[in-house]
Amino acid sequence: YAIMSNNHNPDWEPEEIGLIQTEKDPRKKRIRASDDDLQRVAEAMRKLAEVVVNNGVGRICAEMPTGGAKSADAMKFLCYASAIVVATTERFRLFHEYYSPGEVRKCITGNWLAPKEPQTEAMIKKYPQLMDLFTTKAEREHPADALAVFETAKLIGNITRI
């Protein structure tokens, strides 16, 4: 996630960049996968609610995948993440805009079908603090996505204009 602020001027800057993660229950052999999934969804929802409340978030722009995950498990987790974002916007009555991955790639790289790497590299170039905040490529990818979605909102959305 990225918390952005413009302090009433046209230059938006990140106030906070983060990553919401959950861990599999270490009792894997004694807990059903579906129970573990529900616990992790609830934990992610609590963490996102904490980010919203602690930062006074009033608007959310998010990428909403339409499919294309490489496995059934990956698709399941995309659905969970999407549901968490939608539920949070409803719970806190937040203004929201959603963009497809293709829209984000088109705005950032100029190519609707571009691979993920050029988009991530563009965000690291624009927001070099990603390299300091997150040590691995996998950790940087999701916050870089959040920043790319924000850049997309600035270009084609309404969220930065209200």
PDB file of C-alpha atoms in Angstrom:
ATOM      1  CA  TYR A   1       0.000   0.000   0.000  1.00  0.00           C
ATOM      2  CA  ALA A   2       0.983   3.632  -0.349  1.00  0.00           C
ATOM      3  CA  ILE A   3      -0.460   6.537   1.636  1.00  0.00           C
ATOM      4  CA  MET A   4      -0.185   9.618  -0.576  1.00  0.00           C
ATOM      5  CA  SER A   5      -0.578  13.262   0.377  1.00  0.00           C
ATOM      6  CA  ASN A   6      -0.415  16.467  -1.617  1.00  0.00           C
ATOM      7  CA  ASN A   7      -0.530  18.887   1.326  1.00  0.00           C
ATOM      8  CA  HIS A   8      -2.739  21.111  -0.840  1.00  0.00           C
ATOM      9  CA  ASN A   9      -0.215  21.452  -3.654  1.00  0.00           C
ATOM     10  CA  PRO A  10       0.024  19.622  -6.989  1.00  0.00           C
ATOM     11  CA  ASP A  11       2.969  17.422  -5.969  1.00  0.00           C
ATOM     12  CA  TRP A  12       1.802  14.199  -4.357  1.00  0.00           C
ATOM     13  CA  GLU A  13       4.310  12.427  -2.127  1.00  0.00           C
ATOM     14  CA  PRO A  14       4.146   9.149  -0.244  1.00  0.00           C
ATOM     15  CA  GLU A  15       3.669   9.610   3.488  1.00  0.00           C
ATOM     16  CA  GLU A  16       3.924   5.893   4.109  1.00  0.00           C
ATOM     17  CA  ILE A  17       4.657   2.878   1.921  1.00  0.00           C
ATOM     18  CA  GLY A  18       3.983  -0.538   3.342  1.00  0.00           C
ATOM     19  CA  LEU A  19       3.174  -4.156   2.782  1.00  0.00           C
ATOM     20  CA  ILE A  20       0.424  -6.089   4.539  1.00  0.00           C
ATOM     21  CA  GLN A  21       1.481  -9.697   4.963  1.00  0.00           C
ATOM     22  CA  THR A  22       0.152 -12.687   6.820  1.00  0.00           C
ATOM     23  CA  GLU A  23       1.855 -15.966   7.660  1.00  0.00           C
ATOM     24  CA  LYS A  24       0.555 -19.484   7.344  1.00  0.00           C
ATOM     25  CA  ASP A  25      -0.431 -21.011  10.652  1.00  0.00           C
ATOM     26  CA  PRO A  26       2.555 -23.063  11.884  1.00  0.00           C
ATOM     27  CA  ARG A  27       0.119 -25.787  12.980  1.00  0.00           C
ATOM     28  CA  LYS A  28      -0.506 -26.614   9.308  1.00  0.00           C
ATOM     29  CA  LYS A  29      -1.030 -30.323   9.923  1.00  0.00           C
ATOM     30  CA  ARG A  30      -3.598 -29.652  12.656  1.00  0.00           C
ATOM     31  CA  ILE A  31      -5.603 -26.891  10.960  1.00  0.00           C
ATOM     32  CA  ARG A  32      -7.673 -27.073   7.792  1.00  0.00           C
ATOM     33  CA  ALA A  33      -6.480 -24.920   4.885  1.00  0.00           C
ATOM     34  CA  SER A  34      -9.869 -23.184   4.734  1.00  0.00           C
ATOM     35  CA  ASP A  35      -9.646 -22.237   8.431  1.00  0.00           C
ATOM     36  CA  ASP A  36      -6.135 -20.896   7.912  1.00  0.00           C
ATOM     37  CA  ASP A  37      -7.343 -18.881   4.900  1.00  0.00           C
ATOM     38  CA  LEU A  38     -10.164 -17.332   6.935  1.00  0.00           C
ATOM     39  CA  GLN A  39      -7.808 -16.418   9.768  1.00  0.00           C
ATOM     40  CA  ARG A  40      -5.402 -14.801   7.306  1.00  0.00           C
ATOM     41  CA  VAL A  41      -8.190 -12.857   5.552  1.00  0.00           C
ATOM     42  CA  ALA A  42      -9.417 -11.567   8.921  1.00  0.00           C
ATOM     43  CA  GLU A  43      -5.872 -10.583   9.903  1.00  0.00           C
ATOM     44  CA  ALA A  44      -5.324  -8.748   6.590  1.00  0.00           C
ATOM     45  CA  MET A  45      -8.649  -6.926   7.025  1.00  0.00           C
ATOM     46  CA  ARG A  46      -7.637  -5.823  10.542  1.00  0.00           C
ATOM     47  CA  LYS A  47      -4.270  -4.604   9.283  1.00  0.00           C
ATOM     48  CA  LEU A  48      -5.824  -2.656   6.395  1.00  0.00           C
ATOM     49  CA  ALA A  49      -8.414  -1.122   8.741  1.00  0.00           C
ATOM     50  CA  GLU A  50      -5.563  -0.044  11.016  1.00  0.00           C
ATOM     51  CA  VAL A  51      -3.799   1.635   8.067  1.00  0.00           C
ATOM     52  CA  VAL A  52      -7.035   3.438   7.113  1.00  0.00           C
ATOM     53  CA  VAL A  53      -7.771   4.653  10.642  1.00  0.00           C
ATOM     54  CA  ASN A  54      -4.191   5.569  11.601  1.00  0.00           C
ATOM     55  CA  ASN A  55      -3.660   7.598   8.422  1.00  0.00           C
ATOM     56  CA  GLY A  56      -7.089   9.188   8.055  1.00  0.00           C
ATOM     57  CA  VAL A  57      -7.550   7.625   4.632  1.00  0.00           C
ATOM     58  CA  GLY A  58     -10.557   9.040   2.767  1.00  0.00           C
ATOM     59  CA  ARG A  59     -10.006   7.606  -0.710  1.00  0.00           C
ATOM     60  CA  ILE A  60      -8.698   4.365  -2.116  1.00  0.00           C
ATOM     61  CA  CYS A  61      -7.523   3.584  -5.610  1.00  0.00           C
ATOM     62  CA  ALA A  62      -6.793  -0.071  -6.217  1.00  0.00           C
ATOM     63  CA  GLU A  63      -5.923  -2.521  -8.937  1.00  0.00           C
ATOM     64  CA  MET A  64      -8.674  -5.074  -9.386  1.00  0.00           C
ATOM     65  CA  PRO A  65      -7.456  -8.104 -11.295  1.00  0.00           C
ATOM     66  CA  THR A  66      -9.927  -9.651 -13.667  1.00  0.00           C
ATOM     67  CA  GLY A  67      -8.247 -13.053 -13.734  1.00  0.00           C
ATOM     68  CA  GLY A  68      -5.107 -14.385 -15.311  1.00  0.00           C
ATOM     69  CA  ALA A  69      -3.518 -15.857 -12.190  1.00  0.00           C
ATOM     70  CA  LYS A  70      -1.099 -18.677 -12.878  1.00  0.00           C
ATOM     71  CA  SER A  71      -2.780 -21.177 -10.531  1.00  0.00           C
ATOM     72  CA  ALA A  72      -6.002 -21.830  -8.689  1.00  0.00           C
ATOM     73  CA  ASP A  73      -4.350 -20.872  -5.385  1.00  0.00           C
ATOM     74  CA  ALA A  74      -3.060 -17.612  -6.854  1.00  0.00           C
ATOM     75  CA  MET A  75      -6.556 -16.817  -8.149  1.00  0.00           C
ATOM     76  CA  LYS A  76      -8.034 -17.621  -4.740  1.00  0.00           C
ATOM     77  CA  PHE A  77      -5.673 -15.159  -3.040  1.00  0.00           C
ATOM     78  CA  LEU A  78      -6.378 -12.472  -5.667  1.00  0.00           C
ATOM     79  CA  CYS A  79     -10.067 -12.875  -4.892  1.00  0.00           C
ATOM     80  CA  TYR A  80      -9.409 -12.620  -1.159  1.00  0.00           C
ATOM     81  CA  ALA A  81      -7.351  -9.448  -1.633  1.00  0.00           C
ATOM     82  CA  SER A  82     -10.014  -7.889  -3.851  1.00  0.00           C
ATOM     83  CA  ALA A  83     -12.737  -8.720  -1.336  1.00  0.00           C
ATOM     84  CA  ILE A  84     -10.696  -7.209   1.504  1.00  0.00           C
ATOM     85  CA  VAL A  85     -10.298  -3.923  -0.409  1.00  0.00           C
ATOM     86  CA  VAL A  86     -13.986  -3.742  -1.372  1.00  0.00           C
ATOM     87  CA  ALA A  87     -15.138  -4.600   2.154  1.00  0.00           C
ATOM     88  CA  THR A  88     -12.824  -1.938   3.598  1.00  0.00           C
ATOM     89  CA  THR A  89     -14.104   0.759   1.233  1.00  0.00           C
ATOM     90  CA  GLU A  90     -17.654  -0.105   2.251  1.00  0.00           C
ATOM     91  CA  ARG A  91     -16.918  -0.388   5.970  1.00  0.00           C
ATOM     92  CA  PHE A  92     -15.313   3.061   6.115  1.00  0.00           C
ATOM     93  CA  ARG A  93     -17.458   4.611   3.336  1.00  0.00           C
ATOM     94  CA  LEU A  94     -14.357   5.550   1.344  1.00  0.00           C
ATOM     95  CA  PHE A  95     -14.410   7.096  -2.103  1.00  0.00           C
ATOM     96  CA  HIS A  96     -12.826   4.491  -4.377  1.00  0.00           C
ATOM     97  CA  GLU A  97     -11.675   3.860  -7.924  1.00  0.00           C
ATOM     98  CA  TYR A  98     -10.518   0.576  -9.385  1.00  0.00           C
ATOM     99  CA  TYR A  99      -8.225  -0.015 -12.352  1.00  0.00           C
ATOM    100  CA  SER A 100      -7.462  -3.169 -14.298  1.00  0.00           C
ATOM    101  CA  PRO A 101      -3.862  -4.401 -14.484  1.00  0.00           C
ATOM    102  CA  GLY A 102      -3.890  -3.535 -18.198  1.00  0.00           C
ATOM    103  CA  GLU A 103      -4.910   0.063 -17.509  1.00  0.00           C
ATOM    104  CA  VAL A 104      -2.096   0.399 -14.987  1.00  0.00           C
ATOM    105  CA  ARG A 105       0.505  -1.099 -17.338  1.00  0.00           C
ATOM    106  CA  LYS A 106      -0.684   1.147 -20.193  1.00  0.00           C
ATOM    107  CA  CYS A 107      -0.362   4.291 -18.059  1.00  0.00           C
ATOM    108  CA  ILE A 108       3.046   3.364 -16.644  1.00  0.00           C
ATOM    109  CA  THR A 109       4.788   1.639 -19.569  1.00  0.00           C
ATOM    110  CA  GLY A 110       2.683   2.717 -22.541  1.00  0.00           C
ATOM    111  CA  ASN A 111       1.897  -0.925 -23.318  1.00  0.00           C
ATOM    112  CA  TRP A 112      -1.294  -2.656 -22.138  1.00  0.00           C
ATOM    113  CA  LEU A 113       0.404  -6.068 -22.465  1.00  0.00           C
ATOM    114  CA  ALA A 114       3.786  -5.176 -20.938  1.00  0.00           C
ATOM    115  CA  PRO A 115       5.297  -7.588 -18.433  1.00  0.00           C
ATOM    116  CA  LYS A 116       5.330  -6.629 -14.744  1.00  0.00           C
ATOM    117  CA  GLU A 117       9.077  -5.882 -14.526  1.00  0.00           C
ATOM    118  CA  PRO A 118       9.144  -2.616 -16.548  1.00  0.00           C
ATOM    119  CA  GLN A 119       6.265  -1.276 -14.427  1.00  0.00           C
ATOM    120  CA  THR A 120       8.074  -2.143 -11.192  1.00  0.00           C
ATOM    121  CA  GLU A 121      11.340  -0.658 -12.499  1.00  0.00           C
ATOM    122  CA  ALA A 122       9.549   2.577 -13.452  1.00  0.00           C
ATOM    123  CA  MET A 123       8.149   2.901  -9.935  1.00  0.00           C
ATOM    124  CA  ILE A 124      11.541   2.210  -8.334  1.00  0.00           C
ATOM    125  CA  LYS A 125      13.032   4.933 -10.540  1.00  0.00           C
ATOM    126  CA  LYS A 126      10.307   7.404  -9.524  1.00  0.00           C
ATOM    127  CA  TYR A 127      10.223   6.293  -5.864  1.00  0.00           C
ATOM    128  CA  PRO A 128      13.775   5.135  -5.023  1.00  0.00           C
ATOM    129  CA  GLN A 129      12.850   4.707  -1.346  1.00  0.00           C
ATOM    130  CA  LEU A 130      11.318   1.352  -2.366  1.00  0.00           C
ATOM    131  CA  MET A 131      14.872  -0.021  -2.518  1.00  0.00           C
ATOM    132  CA  ASP A 132      15.547   1.066   1.066  1.00  0.00           C
ATOM    133  CA  LEU A 133      12.210   0.015   2.523  1.00  0.00           C
ATOM    134  CA  PHE A 134      11.991  -3.471   1.014  1.00  0.00           C
ATOM    135  CA  THR A 135      14.969  -5.779   0.708  1.00  0.00           C
ATOM    136  CA  THR A 136      13.679  -8.329  -1.778  1.00  0.00           C
ATOM    137  CA  LYS A 137      12.202  -8.044  -5.251  1.00  0.00           C
ATOM    138  CA  ALA A 138       9.082  -9.894  -4.062  1.00  0.00           C
ATOM    139  CA  GLU A 139       8.562  -7.416  -1.199  1.00  0.00           C
ATOM    140  CA  ARG A 140       8.992  -4.400  -3.534  1.00  0.00           C
ATOM    141  CA  GLU A 141       6.547  -5.663  -6.163  1.00  0.00           C
ATOM    142  CA  HIS A 142       3.311  -5.027  -4.248  1.00  0.00           C
ATOM    143  CA  PRO A 143       4.144  -1.525  -2.941  1.00  0.00           C
ATOM    144  CA  ALA A 144       5.414  -0.692  -6.450  1.00  0.00           C
ATOM    145  CA  ASP A 145       2.012  -1.844  -7.744  1.00  0.00           C
ATOM    146  CA  ALA A 146       0.276   0.474  -5.266  1.00  0.00           C
ATOM    147  CA  LEU A 147       2.363   3.408  -6.463  1.00  0.00           C
ATOM    148  CA  ALA A 148       1.691   2.483 -10.103  1.00  0.00           C
ATOM    149  CA  VAL A 149      -2.045   2.438  -9.390  1.00  0.00           C
ATOM    150  CA  PHE A 150      -1.742   5.879  -7.824  1.00  0.00           C
ATOM    151  CA  GLU A 151       0.126   7.188 -10.877  1.00  0.00           C
ATOM    152  CA  THR A 152      -2.654   5.709 -13.036  1.00  0.00           C
ATOM    153  CA  ALA A 153      -5.267   7.491 -10.929  1.00  0.00           C
ATOM    154  CA  LYS A 154      -3.437  10.773 -11.456  1.00  0.00           C
ATOM    155  CA  LEU A 155      -3.491  10.244 -15.225  1.00  0.00           C
ATOM    156  CA  ILE A 156      -6.950   8.826 -15.916  1.00  0.00           C
ATOM    157  CA  GLY A 157      -8.963   8.878 -12.696  1.00  0.00           C
ATOM    158  CA  ASN A 158     -10.888  11.323 -10.583  1.00  0.00           C
ATOM    159  CA  ILE A 159      -9.563  10.440  -7.154  1.00  0.00           C
ATOM    160  CA  THR A 160      -6.746  12.995  -7.160  1.00  0.00           C
ATOM    161  CA  ARG A 161      -9.027  15.762  -8.391  1.00  0.00           C
ATOM    162  CA  ILE A 162     -11.523  15.819  -5.518  1.00  0.00           C
TER     163      ILE A 162
END
